[in-house]
Coordinates of C-alpha atoms and ligand atoms in Angstrom, one line a residue:
X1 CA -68.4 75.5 -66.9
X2 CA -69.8 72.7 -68.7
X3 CA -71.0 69.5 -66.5
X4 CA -68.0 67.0 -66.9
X5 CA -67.2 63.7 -65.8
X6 CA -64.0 64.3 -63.3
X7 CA -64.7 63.9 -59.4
X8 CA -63.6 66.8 -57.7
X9 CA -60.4 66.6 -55.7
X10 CA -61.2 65.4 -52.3
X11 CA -59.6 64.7 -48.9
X12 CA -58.7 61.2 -49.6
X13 CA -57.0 62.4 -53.4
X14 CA -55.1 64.4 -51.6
X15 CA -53.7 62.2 -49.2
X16 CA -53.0 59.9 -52.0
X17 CA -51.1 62.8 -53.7
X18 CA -49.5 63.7 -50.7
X19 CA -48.4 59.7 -49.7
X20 CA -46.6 60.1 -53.3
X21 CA -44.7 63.4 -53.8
X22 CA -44.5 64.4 -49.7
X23 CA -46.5 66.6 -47.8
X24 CA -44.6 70.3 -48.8
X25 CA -45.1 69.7 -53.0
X26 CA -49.3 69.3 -52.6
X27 CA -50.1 73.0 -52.8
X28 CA -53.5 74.0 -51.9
X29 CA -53.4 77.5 -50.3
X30 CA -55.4 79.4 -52.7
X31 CA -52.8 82.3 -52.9
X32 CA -50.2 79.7 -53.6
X33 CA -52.6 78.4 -56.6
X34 CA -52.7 81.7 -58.4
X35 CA -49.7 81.8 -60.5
X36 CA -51.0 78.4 -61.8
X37 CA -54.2 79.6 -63.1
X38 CA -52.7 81.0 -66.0
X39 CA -49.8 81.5 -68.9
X40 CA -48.9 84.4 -70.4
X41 CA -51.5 85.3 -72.2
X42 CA -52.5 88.6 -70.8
X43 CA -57.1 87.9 -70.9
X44 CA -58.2 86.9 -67.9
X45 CA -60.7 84.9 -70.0
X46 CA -58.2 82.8 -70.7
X47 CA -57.5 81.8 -67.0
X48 CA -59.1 79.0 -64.8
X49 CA -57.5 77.9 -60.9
X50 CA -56.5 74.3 -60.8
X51 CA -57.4 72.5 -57.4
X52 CA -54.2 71.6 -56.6
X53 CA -51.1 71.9 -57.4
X54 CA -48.4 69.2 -57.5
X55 CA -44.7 68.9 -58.4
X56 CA -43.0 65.1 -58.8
X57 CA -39.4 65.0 -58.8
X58 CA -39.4 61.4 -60.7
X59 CA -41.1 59.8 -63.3
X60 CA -42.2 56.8 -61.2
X61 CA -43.8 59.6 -59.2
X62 CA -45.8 61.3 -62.2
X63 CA -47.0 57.8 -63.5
X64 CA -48.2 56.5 -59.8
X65 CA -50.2 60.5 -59.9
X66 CA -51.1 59.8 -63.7
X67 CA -53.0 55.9 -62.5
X68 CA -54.4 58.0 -59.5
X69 CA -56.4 60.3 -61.8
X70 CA -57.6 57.6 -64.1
X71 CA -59.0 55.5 -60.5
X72 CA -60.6 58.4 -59.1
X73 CA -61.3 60.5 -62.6
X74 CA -60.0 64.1 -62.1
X75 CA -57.5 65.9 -65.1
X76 CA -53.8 66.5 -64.9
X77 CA -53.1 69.2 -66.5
X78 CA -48.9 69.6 -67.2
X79 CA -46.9 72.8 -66.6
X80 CA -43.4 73.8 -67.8
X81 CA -42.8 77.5 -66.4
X82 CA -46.1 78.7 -67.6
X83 CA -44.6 81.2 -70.4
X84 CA -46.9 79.7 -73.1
X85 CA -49.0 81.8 -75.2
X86 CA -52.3 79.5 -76.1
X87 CA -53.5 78.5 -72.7
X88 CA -52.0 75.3 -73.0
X89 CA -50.8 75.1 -69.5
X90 CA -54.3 76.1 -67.8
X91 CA -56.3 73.7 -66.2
X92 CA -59.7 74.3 -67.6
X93 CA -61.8 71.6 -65.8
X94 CA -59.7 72.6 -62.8
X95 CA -58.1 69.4 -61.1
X96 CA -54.1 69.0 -60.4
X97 CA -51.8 70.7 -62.0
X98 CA -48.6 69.0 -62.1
X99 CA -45.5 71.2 -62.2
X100 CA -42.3 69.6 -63.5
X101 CA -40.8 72.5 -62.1
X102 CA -38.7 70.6 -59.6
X103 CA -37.2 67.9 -62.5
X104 CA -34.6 70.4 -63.6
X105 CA -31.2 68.3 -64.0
X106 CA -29.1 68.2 -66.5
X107 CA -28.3 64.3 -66.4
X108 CA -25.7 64.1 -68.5
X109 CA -23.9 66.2 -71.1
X110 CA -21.8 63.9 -73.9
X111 CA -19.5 66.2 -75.8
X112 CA -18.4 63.5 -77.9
X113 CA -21.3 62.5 -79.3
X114 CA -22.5 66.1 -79.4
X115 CA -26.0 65.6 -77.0
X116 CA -27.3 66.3 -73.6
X117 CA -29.5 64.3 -71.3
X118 CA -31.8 66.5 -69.0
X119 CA -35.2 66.8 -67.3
X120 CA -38.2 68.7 -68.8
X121 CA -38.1 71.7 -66.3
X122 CA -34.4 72.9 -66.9
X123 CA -34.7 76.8 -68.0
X124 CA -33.8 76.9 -71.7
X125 CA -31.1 79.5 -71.3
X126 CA -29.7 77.6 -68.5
X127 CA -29.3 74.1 -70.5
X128 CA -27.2 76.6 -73.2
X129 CA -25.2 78.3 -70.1
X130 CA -24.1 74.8 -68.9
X131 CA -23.0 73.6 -72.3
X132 CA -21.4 76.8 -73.5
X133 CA -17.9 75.4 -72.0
X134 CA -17.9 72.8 -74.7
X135 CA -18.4 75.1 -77.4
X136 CA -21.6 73.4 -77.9
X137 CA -25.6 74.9 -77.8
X138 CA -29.0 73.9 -78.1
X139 CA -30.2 75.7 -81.5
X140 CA -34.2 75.2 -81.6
X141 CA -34.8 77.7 -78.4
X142 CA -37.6 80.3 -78.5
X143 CA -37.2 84.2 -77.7
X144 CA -38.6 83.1 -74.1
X145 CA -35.1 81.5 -73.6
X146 CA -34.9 83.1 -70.2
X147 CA -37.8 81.2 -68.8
X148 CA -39.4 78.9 -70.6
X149 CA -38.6 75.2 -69.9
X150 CA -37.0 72.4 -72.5
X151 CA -40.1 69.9 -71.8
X152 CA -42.4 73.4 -72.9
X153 CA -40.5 73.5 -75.9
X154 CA -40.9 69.7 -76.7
X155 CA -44.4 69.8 -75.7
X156 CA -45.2 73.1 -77.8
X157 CA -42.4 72.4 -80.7
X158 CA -41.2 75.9 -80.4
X159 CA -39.3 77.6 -82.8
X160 CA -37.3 80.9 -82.6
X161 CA -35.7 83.9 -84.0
X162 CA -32.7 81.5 -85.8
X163 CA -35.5 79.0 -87.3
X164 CA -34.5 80.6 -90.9
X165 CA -30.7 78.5 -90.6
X166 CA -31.6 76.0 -87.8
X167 CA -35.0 74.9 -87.5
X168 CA -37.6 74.5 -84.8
X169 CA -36.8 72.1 -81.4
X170 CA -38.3 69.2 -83.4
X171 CA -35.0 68.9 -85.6
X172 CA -32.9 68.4 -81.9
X173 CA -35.2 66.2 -80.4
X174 CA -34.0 62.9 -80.7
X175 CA -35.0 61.1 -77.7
X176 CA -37.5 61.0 -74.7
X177 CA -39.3 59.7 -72.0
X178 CA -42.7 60.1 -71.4
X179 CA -45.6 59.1 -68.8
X180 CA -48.3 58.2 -71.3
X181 CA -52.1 59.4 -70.5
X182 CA -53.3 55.6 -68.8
X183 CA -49.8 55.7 -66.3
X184 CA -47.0 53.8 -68.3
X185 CA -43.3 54.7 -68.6
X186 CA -42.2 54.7 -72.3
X187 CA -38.6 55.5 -74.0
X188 CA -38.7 56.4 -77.5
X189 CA -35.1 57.1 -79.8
X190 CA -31.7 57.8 -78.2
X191 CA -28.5 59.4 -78.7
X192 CA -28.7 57.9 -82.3
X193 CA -28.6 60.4 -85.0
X194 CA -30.5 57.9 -87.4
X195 CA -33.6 55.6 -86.3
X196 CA -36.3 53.9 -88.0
X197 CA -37.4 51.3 -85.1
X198 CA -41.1 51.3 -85.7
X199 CA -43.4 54.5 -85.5
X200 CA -41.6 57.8 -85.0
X201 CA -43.2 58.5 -81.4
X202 CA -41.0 61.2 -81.1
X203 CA -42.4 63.5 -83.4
X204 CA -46.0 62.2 -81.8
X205 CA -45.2 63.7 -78.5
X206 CA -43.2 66.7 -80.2
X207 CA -46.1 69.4 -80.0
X208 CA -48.9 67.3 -78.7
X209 CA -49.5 70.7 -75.8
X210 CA -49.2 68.0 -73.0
X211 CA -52.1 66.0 -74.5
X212 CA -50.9 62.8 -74.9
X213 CA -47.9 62.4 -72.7
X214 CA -46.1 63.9 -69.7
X215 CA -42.3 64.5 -70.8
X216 CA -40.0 63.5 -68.3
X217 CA -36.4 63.1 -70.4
X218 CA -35.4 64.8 -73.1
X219 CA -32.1 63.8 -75.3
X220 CA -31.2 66.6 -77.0
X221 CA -28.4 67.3 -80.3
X222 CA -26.4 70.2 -79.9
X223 CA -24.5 72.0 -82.3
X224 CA -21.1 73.5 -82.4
X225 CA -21.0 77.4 -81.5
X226 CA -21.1 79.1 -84.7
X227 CA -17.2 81.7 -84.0
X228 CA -18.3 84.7 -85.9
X229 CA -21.7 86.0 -86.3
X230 CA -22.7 89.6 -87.8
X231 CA -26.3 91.0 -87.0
X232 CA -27.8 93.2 -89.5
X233 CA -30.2 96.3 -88.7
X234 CA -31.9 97.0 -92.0
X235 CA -34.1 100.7 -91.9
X236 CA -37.1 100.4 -95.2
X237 CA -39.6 103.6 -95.6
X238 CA -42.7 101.1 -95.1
X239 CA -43.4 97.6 -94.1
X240 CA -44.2 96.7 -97.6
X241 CA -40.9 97.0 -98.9
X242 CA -39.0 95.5 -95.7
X243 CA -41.3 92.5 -96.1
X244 CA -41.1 92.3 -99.7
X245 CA -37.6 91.9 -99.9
X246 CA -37.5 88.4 -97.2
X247 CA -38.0 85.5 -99.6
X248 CA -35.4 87.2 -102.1
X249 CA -32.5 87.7 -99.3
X250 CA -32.6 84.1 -99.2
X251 CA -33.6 83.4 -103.4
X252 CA -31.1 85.9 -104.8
X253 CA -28.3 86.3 -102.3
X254 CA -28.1 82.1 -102.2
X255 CA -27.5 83.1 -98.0
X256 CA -29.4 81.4 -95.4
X257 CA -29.5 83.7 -93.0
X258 CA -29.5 82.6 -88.8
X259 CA -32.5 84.9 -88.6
X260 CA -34.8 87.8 -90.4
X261 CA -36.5 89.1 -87.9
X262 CA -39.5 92.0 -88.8
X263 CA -40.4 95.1 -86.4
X264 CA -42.9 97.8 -87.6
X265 CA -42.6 101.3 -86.0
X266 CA -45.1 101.1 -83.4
X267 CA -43.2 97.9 -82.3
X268 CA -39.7 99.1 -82.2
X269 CA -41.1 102.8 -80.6
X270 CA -42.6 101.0 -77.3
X271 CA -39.8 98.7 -77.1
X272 CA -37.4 101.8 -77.1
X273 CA -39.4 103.6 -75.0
X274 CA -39.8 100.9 -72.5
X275 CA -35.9 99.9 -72.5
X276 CA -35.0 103.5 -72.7
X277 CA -33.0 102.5 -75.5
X278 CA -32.3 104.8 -79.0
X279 CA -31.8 103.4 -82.2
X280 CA -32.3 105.1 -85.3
X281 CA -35.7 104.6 -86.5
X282 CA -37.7 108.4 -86.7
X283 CA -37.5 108.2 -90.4
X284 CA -38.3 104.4 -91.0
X285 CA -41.3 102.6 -91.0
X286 CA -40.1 98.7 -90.4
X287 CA -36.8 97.1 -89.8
X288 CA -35.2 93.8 -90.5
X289 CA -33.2 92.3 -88.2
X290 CA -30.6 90.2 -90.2
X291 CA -28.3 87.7 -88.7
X292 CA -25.6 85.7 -90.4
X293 CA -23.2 83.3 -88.6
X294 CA -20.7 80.8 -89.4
X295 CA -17.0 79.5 -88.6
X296 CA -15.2 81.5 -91.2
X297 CA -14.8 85.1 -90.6
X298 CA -14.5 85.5 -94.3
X299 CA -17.1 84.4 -95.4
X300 CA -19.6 86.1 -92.8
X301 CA -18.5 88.9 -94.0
X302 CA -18.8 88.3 -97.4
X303 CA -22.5 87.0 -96.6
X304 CA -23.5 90.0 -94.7
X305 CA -21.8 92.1 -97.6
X306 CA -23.8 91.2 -99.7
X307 CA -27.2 91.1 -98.2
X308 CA -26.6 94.4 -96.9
X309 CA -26.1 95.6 -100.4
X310 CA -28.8 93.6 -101.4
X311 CA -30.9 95.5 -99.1
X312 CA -29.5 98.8 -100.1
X313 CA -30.2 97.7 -103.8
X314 CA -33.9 96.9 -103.0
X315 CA -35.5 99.9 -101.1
X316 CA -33.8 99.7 -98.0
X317 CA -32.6 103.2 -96.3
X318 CA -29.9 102.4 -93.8
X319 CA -27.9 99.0 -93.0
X320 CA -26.4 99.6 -89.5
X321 CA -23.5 96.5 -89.2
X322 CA -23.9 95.3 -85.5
X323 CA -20.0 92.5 -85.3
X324 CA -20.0 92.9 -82.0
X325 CA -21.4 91.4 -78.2
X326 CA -22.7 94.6 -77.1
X327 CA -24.3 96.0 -80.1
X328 CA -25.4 92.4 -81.4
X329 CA -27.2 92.2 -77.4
X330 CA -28.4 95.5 -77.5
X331 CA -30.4 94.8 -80.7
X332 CA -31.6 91.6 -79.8
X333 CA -32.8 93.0 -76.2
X334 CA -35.1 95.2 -78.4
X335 CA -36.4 92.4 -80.5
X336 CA -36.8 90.4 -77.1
X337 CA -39.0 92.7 -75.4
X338 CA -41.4 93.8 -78.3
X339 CA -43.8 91.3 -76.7
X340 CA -43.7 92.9 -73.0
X341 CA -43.2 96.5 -73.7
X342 CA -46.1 96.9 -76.2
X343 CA -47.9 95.5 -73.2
X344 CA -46.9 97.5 -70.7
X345 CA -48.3 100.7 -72.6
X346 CA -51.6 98.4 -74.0
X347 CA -52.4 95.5 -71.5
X348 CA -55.5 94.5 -73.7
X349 CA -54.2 92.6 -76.7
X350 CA -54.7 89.3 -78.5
X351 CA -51.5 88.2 -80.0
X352 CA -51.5 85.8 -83.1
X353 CA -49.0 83.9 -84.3
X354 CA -50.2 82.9 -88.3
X355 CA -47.9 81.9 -90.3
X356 CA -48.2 82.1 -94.5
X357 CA -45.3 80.7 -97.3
X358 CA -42.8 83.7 -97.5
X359 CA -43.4 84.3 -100.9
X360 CA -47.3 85.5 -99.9
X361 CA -46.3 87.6 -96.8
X362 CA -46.3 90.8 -98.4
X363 CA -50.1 89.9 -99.7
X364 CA -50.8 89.1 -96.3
X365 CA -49.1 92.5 -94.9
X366 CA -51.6 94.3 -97.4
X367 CA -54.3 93.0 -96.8
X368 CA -53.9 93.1 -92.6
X369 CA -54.2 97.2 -93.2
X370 CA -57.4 96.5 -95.2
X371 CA -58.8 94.5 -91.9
X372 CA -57.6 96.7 -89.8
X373 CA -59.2 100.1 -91.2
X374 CA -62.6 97.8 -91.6
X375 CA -62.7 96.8 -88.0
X376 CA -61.1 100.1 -86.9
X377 CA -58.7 98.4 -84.6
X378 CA -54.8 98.7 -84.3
X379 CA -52.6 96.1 -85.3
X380 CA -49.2 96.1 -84.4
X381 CA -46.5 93.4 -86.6
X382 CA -43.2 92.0 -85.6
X383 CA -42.2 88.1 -86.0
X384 CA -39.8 85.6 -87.4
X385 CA -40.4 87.1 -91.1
X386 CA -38.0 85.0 -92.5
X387 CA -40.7 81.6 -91.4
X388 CA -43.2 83.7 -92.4
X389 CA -44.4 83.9 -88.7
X390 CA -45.6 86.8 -88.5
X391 CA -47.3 88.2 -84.8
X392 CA -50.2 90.2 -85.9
X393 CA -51.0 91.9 -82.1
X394 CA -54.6 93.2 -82.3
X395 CA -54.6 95.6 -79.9
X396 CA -58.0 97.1 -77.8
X397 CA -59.1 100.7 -78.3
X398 CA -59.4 102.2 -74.9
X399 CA -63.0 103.6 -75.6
X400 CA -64.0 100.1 -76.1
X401 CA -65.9 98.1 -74.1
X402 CA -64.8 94.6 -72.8
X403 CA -67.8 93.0 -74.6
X404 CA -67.5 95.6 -77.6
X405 CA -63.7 93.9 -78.0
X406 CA -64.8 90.5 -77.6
X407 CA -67.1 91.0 -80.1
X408 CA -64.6 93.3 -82.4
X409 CA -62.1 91.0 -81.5
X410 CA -64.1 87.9 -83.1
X411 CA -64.9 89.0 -86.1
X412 CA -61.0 90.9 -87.0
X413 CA -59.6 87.2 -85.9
X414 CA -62.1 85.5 -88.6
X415 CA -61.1 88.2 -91.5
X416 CA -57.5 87.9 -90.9
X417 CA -57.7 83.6 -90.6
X418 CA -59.3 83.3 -93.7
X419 CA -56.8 85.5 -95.8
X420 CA -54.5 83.6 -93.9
X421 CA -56.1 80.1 -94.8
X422 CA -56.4 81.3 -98.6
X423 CA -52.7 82.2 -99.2
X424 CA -51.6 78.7 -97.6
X425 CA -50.8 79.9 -94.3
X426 CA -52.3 78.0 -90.8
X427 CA -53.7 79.6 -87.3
X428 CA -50.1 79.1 -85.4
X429 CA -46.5 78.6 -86.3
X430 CA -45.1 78.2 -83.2
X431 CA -47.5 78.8 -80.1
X432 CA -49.7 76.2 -80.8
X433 CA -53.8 76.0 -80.4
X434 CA -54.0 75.2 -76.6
X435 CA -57.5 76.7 -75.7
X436 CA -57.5 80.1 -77.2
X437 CA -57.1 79.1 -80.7
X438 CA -58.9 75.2 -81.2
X439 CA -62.6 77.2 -81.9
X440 CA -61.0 78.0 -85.3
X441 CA -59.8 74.9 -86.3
X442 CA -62.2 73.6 -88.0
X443 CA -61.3 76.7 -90.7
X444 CA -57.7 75.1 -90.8
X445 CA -57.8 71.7 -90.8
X446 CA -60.5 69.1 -92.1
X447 CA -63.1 67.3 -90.5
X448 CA -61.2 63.9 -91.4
X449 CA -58.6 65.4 -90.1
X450 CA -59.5 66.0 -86.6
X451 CA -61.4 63.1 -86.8
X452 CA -58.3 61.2 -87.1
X453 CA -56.3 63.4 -84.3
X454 CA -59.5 62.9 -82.0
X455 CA -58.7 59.0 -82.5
X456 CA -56.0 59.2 -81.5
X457 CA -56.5 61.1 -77.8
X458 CA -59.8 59.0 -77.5
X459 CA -57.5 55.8 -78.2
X460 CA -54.4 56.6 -75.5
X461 CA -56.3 58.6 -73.4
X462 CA -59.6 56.7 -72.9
X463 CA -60.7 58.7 -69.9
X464 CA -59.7 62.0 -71.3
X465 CA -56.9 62.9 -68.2
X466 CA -54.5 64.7 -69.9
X467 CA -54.5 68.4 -70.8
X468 CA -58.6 67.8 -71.4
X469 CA -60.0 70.8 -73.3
X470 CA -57.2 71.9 -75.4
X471 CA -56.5 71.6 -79.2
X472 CA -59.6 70.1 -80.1
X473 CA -62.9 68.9 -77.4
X474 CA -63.2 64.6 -78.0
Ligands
LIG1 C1 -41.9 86.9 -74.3 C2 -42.3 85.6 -74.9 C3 -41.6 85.3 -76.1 C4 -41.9 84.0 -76.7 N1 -41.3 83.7 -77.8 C5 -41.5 82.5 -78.4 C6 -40.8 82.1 -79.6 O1 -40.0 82.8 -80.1 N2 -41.1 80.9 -80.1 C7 -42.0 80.1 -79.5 O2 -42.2 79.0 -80.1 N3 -42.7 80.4 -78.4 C8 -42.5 81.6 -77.9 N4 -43.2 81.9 -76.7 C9 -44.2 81.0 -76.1 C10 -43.6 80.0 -75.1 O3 -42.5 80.6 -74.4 C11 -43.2 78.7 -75.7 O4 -44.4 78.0 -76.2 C12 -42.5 77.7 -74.7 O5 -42.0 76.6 -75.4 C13 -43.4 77.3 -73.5 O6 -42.6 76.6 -72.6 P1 -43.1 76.6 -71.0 O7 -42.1 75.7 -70.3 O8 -43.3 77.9 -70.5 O9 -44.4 75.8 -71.2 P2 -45.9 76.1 -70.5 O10 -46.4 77.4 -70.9 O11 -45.8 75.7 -69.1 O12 -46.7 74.9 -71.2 C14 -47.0 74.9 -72.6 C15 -47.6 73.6 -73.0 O13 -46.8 72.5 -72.9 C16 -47.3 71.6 -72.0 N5 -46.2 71.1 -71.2 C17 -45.3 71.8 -70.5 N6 -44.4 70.9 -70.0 C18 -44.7 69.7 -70.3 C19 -44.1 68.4 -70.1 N7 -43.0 68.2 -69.4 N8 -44.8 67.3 -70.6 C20 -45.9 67.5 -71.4 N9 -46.4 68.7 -71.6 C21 -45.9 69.8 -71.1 C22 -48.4 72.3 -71.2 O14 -49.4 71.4 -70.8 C23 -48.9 73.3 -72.2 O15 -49.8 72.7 -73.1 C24 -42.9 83.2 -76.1 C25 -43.5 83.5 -74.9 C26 -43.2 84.7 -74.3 C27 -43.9 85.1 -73.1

């Protein structure tokens, strides 16, 4: 590791740390540590151990731990439930990591106005459990519902499968508190649908990977329950013609679907396998996953109608109609797991999350087969095609050796982010840069550019506290 500027955490730090959160939430047993060190990113390359680990239950807590780093100089490195994909969450130079994992209240839930008040390390899923008895929901959550935490998806602006019809958490953001960087307490919007009171800090904080603030409230806008929704499962001979067809559903149909979600073969086979589940796809080589959802039963079923006709009209094989819990779950459990069952049977994989305007995915597609067959590794597709997300996995061959990937791994990653660049698309749509990705932003984004991001960190965060390391170096 590079020779830095932090103090390592000492005796007297951690009786500081200890006089402010009690004795029992200072964890430095080393085997304790461990499931700090890293997210889910499955390279250990990726992973470093924090010194300690600590976990506030206020905010008055996190900003009297927050002036005790900038006294004695180490880094605080946040933590939501550690389900990120970039590396965000890893402490790189080491030093605290502080785990919100104990602020998980839902402070207040107003059905009249529509919003909920809770703490940053409330389990997505859970916030949406608790609310479902108003017939209300939180509609910017990620496919990690089940364990990822609100303040994660505030801090990483994370978008999901029903992004196509409702956006990514940004849109239902519309309040917080924060810790900043130096130690002080700010509030920023409220449960006001409309506000223009000075600079948006908001969308500042939304994304910012724990970089320039420690989230500590969120207010969040929730949405009535959509009462009928209809999932799609569309069968196309290749992946050309199931990608093709994305930006038309939306185009030609005039239907804004809740989600199009893309699977190759190899992706749906593992997940299958891994599940022990059977659907239809021998004879296929992608799927779209198509869901449509609304308040008139009517005219869902009109909308899925006619996009599954649509479908059928442009190339498609098979439209299985999935109108009920079971099915609908059953489908979605497949899309859900793509991720951890394609792992399971290949633990050496480097999973990308470029996104490209729909209109150019199907270039993309084409040319990813091109990369692939040149670099002579596998690539396995799903993602959020209808955001033209796409998750290009690049998956190790077994024969290869670990510095025989790195190096194989390097070069495929460069190909793929310049096609990427020159068809309009960026490095990450929804998992943001954290540490695995910032080495290629300079291809992305212009030297002004970070120049003017850098500013900003260097400005809030003189001593370079927060999250150091990730998104770009200061
Ligand atoms: C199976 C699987 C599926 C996934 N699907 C999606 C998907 O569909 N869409 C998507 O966007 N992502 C997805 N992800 C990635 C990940 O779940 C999201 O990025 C999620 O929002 C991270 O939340 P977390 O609580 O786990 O955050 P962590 O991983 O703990 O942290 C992520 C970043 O946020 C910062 N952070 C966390 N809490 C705070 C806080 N309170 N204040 C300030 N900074 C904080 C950390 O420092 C870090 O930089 C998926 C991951 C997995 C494993």
């Amino acid at each position: 590791m590079a020779k830095t500027h932090y103090s390592k955490i000492d005796q007297v730090i951690i009786k500081r740390l200890r006089d402010i959160v009690g004795d029992q939430f200072v964890i430095t047993d080393e085997e304790k540590i461990e499931p700090y060190s890293h997210d889910e990113i499955p390279e250990a390359k990726y992973a470093n151990t924090p010194e300690v680990v600590v976990k506030p239950k206020t905010v008055e807590e996190i900003s009297q731990i927050i002036k005790l780093a900038n006294e004695k100089l180490f880094p605080i490195t946040p933590r939501g439930a550690g389900s990120g994909l970039s590396g965000g969450a890893v402490p790189l130079f080491g030093g605290v990591v502080l785990s919100v994992e104990r602020m998980n209240k839902i402070i207040e839930i107003d059905e009249q106005n529509m919003m909920a008040v809770v703490e940053p390390g409330i389990v997505t899923n859970d916030l949406n459990d608790k609310v479902k008895h108003t017939g209300l929901f939180f509609a910017g959550y990620p496919m990690s519902v089940e364990s990822c935490f609100i303040g994660g998806n505030v801090a990483e602006n994370a978008g999901g499968g029903k992004a196509v019809k409702y956006g990514v958490t940004e849109r239902y953001i519309i309040g917080l508190e924060f810790v900043t960087p130096t130690g002080e307490i700010v509030e920023v919007g409220g449960k006001r649908i409309k506000d223009v009171t000075g600079y948006n800090l908001r969308a500042f904080l939304v994304g910012s990977e724990g970089t320039l603030g420690i989230i500590t409230k969120v207010i969040i806008k929730l949405l009535p329950i959509p009462k009928n929704k209809v999932d799609l499962l569309v069968l196309f001979p290749d992946v050309k013609s199931a990608i093709k067809i994305v930006p038309k559903i939306i185009r030609q149909c005039g239907i804004i679907p809740t989600a199009i979600e893309f699977m190759d073969k190899i992706s749906i086979h593992y997940a299958c396998k891994y599940l022990n589940e059977n659907i239809p796809y021998e004879k296929s080589g992608s799927m779209l996953l198509i869901e449509v959802d609304g308040s008139n039963e009517q005219v869902v079923e009109k909308d899925y109608d006619t996009i599954g006709n649509f479908c059928m009209d442009n190339g498609a094989q098979e439209v299985y109609v999935a109108d009920n819990y079971t099915t609908q779950e059953r489908l979605w459990r497949i899309r859900r797991n793509l991720g951890e069952a394609r792992r399971y049977y290949y633990p050496h994989e480097s999973i990308e999350d470029i996104v490209v305007p729909i209109a150019h995915m199907a270039e993309f597609i084409s040319v990813i087969k091109k990369i692939s067959k040149k670099h002579d590794m596998q690539i396995v597709i799903h993602g959020h095609a209808g955001d033209g997300n796409l998750h290009t996995n690049i998956v190790k061959n077994p024969n290869d050796t670990d510095e025989d990937w790195n190096t194989k791994l390097h070069h495929l990653q460069r190909d793929l982010y310049v096609v990427a660049k020159n068809l309009g698309g960026t490095i990450s749509g929804e998992h943001g840069i954290g540490h695995k990705r910032k080495k290629f932003m300079p291809l992305f984004l212009t030297e002004a550019t970070l120049e003017f991001m850098r500013k900003i960190k260097r400005a809030v965060d003189p001593n370079n506290i927060l999250n150091p390391g990730k998104i770009f170096d200061v």
